[in-house]
Short mmCIF file of C-alpha atoms in Angstrom, two decimals:
data_model
loop_
_atom_site.label_atom_id
_atom_site.label_comp_id
_atom_site.label_asym_id
_atom_site.label_seq_id
_atom_site.Cartn_x
_atom_site.Cartn_y
_atom_site.Cartn_z
CA ASP A 1008 87.94 66.38 144.29
CA ASP A 1009 86.15 69.69 144.25
CA PRO A 1010 84.69 70.29 140.73
CA LYS A 1011 85.08 74.06 141.12
CA ASN A 1012 88.79 73.67 141.86
CA THR A 1013 89.21 71.43 138.78
CA ASN A 1014 87.43 74.00 136.57
CA ASN A 1015 89.61 76.83 137.93
CA GLN A 1016 92.76 74.83 137.25
CA GLY A 1017 91.59 74.20 133.68
CA LEU A 1018 90.82 77.87 133.21
CA LEU A 1019 94.21 78.94 134.56
CA ALA A 1020 95.92 76.35 132.37
CA GLY A 1021 94.00 77.79 129.40
CA PHE A 1022 95.10 81.36 130.13
CA LYS A 1023 98.68 80.22 130.65
CA SER A 1024 98.58 78.31 127.37
CA VAL A 1025 97.20 81.33 125.49
CA PHE A 1026 99.78 83.77 126.89
CA SER A 1027 102.68 81.35 126.32
CA ASP A 1028 101.74 81.14 122.63
CA ARG A 1029 103.29 84.11 120.75
CA SER A 1030 100.83 83.94 117.89
CA ALA A 1031 97.83 83.94 120.24
CA THR A 1032 99.26 86.84 122.24
CA PHE A 1033 99.85 88.90 119.10
CA CYS A 1034 96.35 88.08 117.86
CA LEU A 1035 94.97 89.47 121.12
CA LEU A 1036 97.10 92.60 120.73
CA GLY A 1037 95.85 92.98 117.17
CA THR A 1038 92.28 92.52 118.37
CA THR A 1039 92.78 95.28 120.91
CA LEU A 1040 94.11 97.67 118.28
CA THR A 1041 91.44 96.88 115.68
CA TRP A 1042 88.69 97.45 118.21
CA ALA A 1043 90.42 100.64 119.39
CA SER A 1044 90.22 101.96 115.85
CA PHE A 1045 86.64 100.89 115.21
CA ILE A 1046 85.07 101.86 118.54
CA GLY A 1047 87.04 105.10 118.55
CA SER A 1048 85.79 105.83 115.05
CA LEU A 1049 82.21 105.13 116.10
CA THR A 1050 82.62 107.33 119.14
CA TYR A 1051 83.69 110.38 117.13
CA SER A 1052 82.15 109.82 113.69
CA ILE A 1053 78.78 111.44 114.29
CA SER A 1054 80.37 114.41 116.07
CA TYR A 1055 82.68 114.76 113.07
CA PHE A 1056 79.77 114.87 110.63
CA ARG A 1057 77.76 117.23 112.83
CA GLU A 1058 80.64 119.65 113.40
CA THR A 1059 82.32 119.49 110.00
CA PHE A 1060 79.25 119.40 107.76
CA SER A 1061 76.59 120.89 110.11
CA MET A 1062 74.60 117.67 109.72
CA ALA A 1063 71.20 117.68 111.41
CA VAL A 1064 70.61 115.21 114.24
CA GLY A 1065 68.04 113.28 112.23
CA TRP A 1066 70.40 112.81 109.29
CA ALA A 1067 73.24 111.89 111.64
CA SER A 1068 71.10 109.15 113.20
CA LEU A 1069 70.32 107.80 109.72
CA LEU A 1070 74.03 107.83 108.92
CA LEU A 1071 74.77 105.88 112.08
CA SER A 1072 72.13 103.32 111.06
CA ALA A 1073 73.73 103.09 107.59
CA MET A 1074 77.10 102.51 109.26
CA ALA A 1075 75.66 99.69 111.38
CA LEU A 1076 74.03 98.12 108.33
CA SER A 1077 77.32 98.41 106.42
CA LYS A 1078 79.20 96.58 109.17
CA THR A 1079 76.55 93.86 109.25
CA ILE A 1080 76.86 93.43 105.49
CA GLY A 1081 80.62 93.07 105.93
CA HIS A 1082 80.13 90.35 108.54
CA LEU A 1083 77.79 88.47 106.21
CA LEU A 1084 79.97 88.69 103.10
CA ILE A 1085 83.36 87.73 104.50
CA GLY A 1086 82.79 84.03 105.28
CA PRO A 1087 83.46 82.66 101.78
CA LEU A 1088 86.61 84.80 101.44
CA VAL A 1089 87.98 83.54 104.74
CA ASN A 1090 87.38 79.95 103.61
CA ARG A 1091 88.95 80.55 100.20
CA LEU A 1092 91.92 82.80 101.04
CA GLY A 1093 92.62 81.94 104.68
CA ARG A 1094 92.01 83.71 107.96
CA LYS A 1095 95.35 85.44 108.22
CA THR A 1096 95.38 86.79 104.66
CA VAL A 1097 91.84 88.15 104.94
CA ALA A 1098 92.51 89.59 108.41
CA VAL A 1099 95.58 91.50 107.22
CA ALA A 1100 93.86 92.78 104.05
CA SER A 1101 90.73 93.85 105.91
CA VAL A 1102 92.68 95.54 108.72
CA THR A 1103 94.68 97.50 106.14
CA SER A 1104 91.55 98.47 104.18
CA THR A 1105 89.68 99.51 107.31
CA ALA A 1106 92.62 101.67 108.40
CA LEU A 1107 92.82 103.43 105.03
CA PHE A 1108 89.08 104.11 104.78
CA THR A 1109 88.82 105.22 108.42
CA ALA A 1110 91.66 107.71 108.04
CA SER A 1111 90.27 108.87 104.68
CA TYR A 1112 86.74 109.68 105.79
CA LEU A 1113 88.06 111.84 108.64
CA MET A 1114 90.27 113.80 106.22
CA THR A 1115 87.70 114.37 103.47
CA SER A 1116 86.21 117.82 103.25
CA ALA A 1117 83.11 116.93 101.18
CA LEU A 1118 80.01 115.41 102.77
CA TRP A 1119 78.96 112.70 100.30
CA PRO A 1120 82.45 111.29 99.70
CA SER A 1121 83.04 111.27 103.47
CA MET A 1122 79.76 109.42 104.11
CA THR A 1123 80.63 106.91 101.38
CA LEU A 1124 84.07 106.38 102.89
CA VAL A 1125 82.73 105.88 106.43
CA CYS A 1126 80.21 103.29 105.25
CA THR A 1127 82.93 101.54 103.21
CA SER A 1128 85.11 101.61 106.32
CA CYS A 1129 82.30 99.90 108.24
CA ILE A 1130 81.98 97.17 105.59
CA PHE A 1131 85.70 96.48 105.90
CA ALA A 1132 85.37 96.62 109.71
CA GLY A 1133 82.80 93.83 109.44
CA PHE A 1134 85.30 91.88 107.33
CA MET A 1135 88.02 92.69 109.83
CA HIS A 1136 86.21 91.68 112.98
CA SER A 1137 84.86 88.42 111.59
CA SER A 1138 88.25 87.41 110.20
CA VAL A 1139 90.13 88.48 113.35
CA ASP A 1140 87.67 86.56 115.56
CA SER A 1141 88.07 83.53 113.31
CA LEU A 1142 91.85 83.84 113.50
CA ASN A 1143 91.67 84.13 117.29
CA LEU A 1144 89.51 81.03 117.48
CA GLU A 1145 92.11 78.86 115.74
CA GLN A 1146 95.09 80.00 117.85
CA VAL A 1147 94.89 77.57 120.77
CA PRO A 1148 92.34 74.93 119.72
CA GLU A 1149 92.50 73.01 123.01
CA PHE A 1150 91.64 76.18 124.95
CA ARG A 1151 89.12 77.97 122.75
CA GLY A 1152 87.04 79.10 125.72
CA PRO A 1153 89.81 81.05 127.47
CA MET A 1154 91.06 82.37 124.12
CA MET A 1155 87.66 83.75 123.17
CA SER A 1156 87.17 85.11 126.69
CA LEU A 1157 90.45 86.98 126.36
CA SER A 1158 89.44 88.10 122.88
CA THR A 1159 86.26 89.66 124.27
CA ALA A 1160 88.31 91.38 126.98
CA ALA A 1161 90.68 92.64 124.26
CA ASN A 1162 87.66 94.04 122.36
CA THR A 1163 86.53 95.99 125.41
CA LEU A 1164 90.02 97.21 126.26
CA GLY A 1165 90.46 98.33 122.66
CA GLY A 1166 87.24 100.32 122.81
CA VAL A 1167 88.42 102.12 125.92
CA ILE A 1168 91.83 102.85 124.42
CA GLY A 1169 90.33 104.04 121.13
CA SER A 1170 87.85 106.36 122.77
CA GLY A 1171 90.47 107.80 125.11
CA LEU A 1172 93.28 108.30 122.61
CA GLY A 1173 90.81 109.50 119.98
CA GLY A 1174 89.65 112.21 122.38
CA LEU A 1175 93.23 113.21 123.09
CA ALA A 1176 94.00 113.35 119.36
CA LEU A 1177 90.87 115.42 118.78
CA ILE A 1178 91.90 117.95 121.43
CA LEU A 1179 95.47 118.18 120.17
CA TYR A 1180 95.13 117.83 116.39
CA GLY A 1181 91.46 117.96 115.36
CA TYR A 1182 89.63 115.36 113.33
CA SER A 1183 92.47 114.81 110.85
CA GLY A 1184 94.63 113.80 113.84
CA VAL A 1185 91.90 111.40 114.93
CA GLY A 1186 92.00 109.89 111.44
CA VAL A 1187 95.74 109.40 111.63
CA VAL A 1188 95.54 107.79 115.08
CA PHE A 1189 92.74 105.42 114.11
CA GLY A 1190 94.43 104.58 110.82
CA ALA A 1191 97.61 103.77 112.73
CA PHE A 1192 95.74 101.44 115.11
#
């Protein structure tokens, strides 16, 4: 027996098991869409603030740091809620909240409320990504490795989709269109 062949068969069996499970497949689709919204939002957020509010580069870089800190805070705070309320409940609530705050900050015409909304969106994105990753992890317990590998691929694919469709929405409809697209994701 070739150990490499045995490992490949186990990996293929894992992928087959993940894709034959409807819940796991939909979790991966949801992961793709949530990352499309978040990475797309990150891609265009600073340009939005610079163009809409004539924000200086230095202030924009501080805002980006505040957004990163906000997402980190979200990741740190969500654990007890996931344990208390359940992965699925928290994932759905945080996805909905992130969508609303992401769409809102791109449609707000005042600087400080928009900055508050984008940082709030990032907190909920931290909630969202931790709870979605946790939900993904429980989908196919016997094949966690392939499931998490596919989840990482879904994250990357979502980022590409979000950046691309966000750019198209920006060209066609402006930043409010970007907000609608990312909110819909």
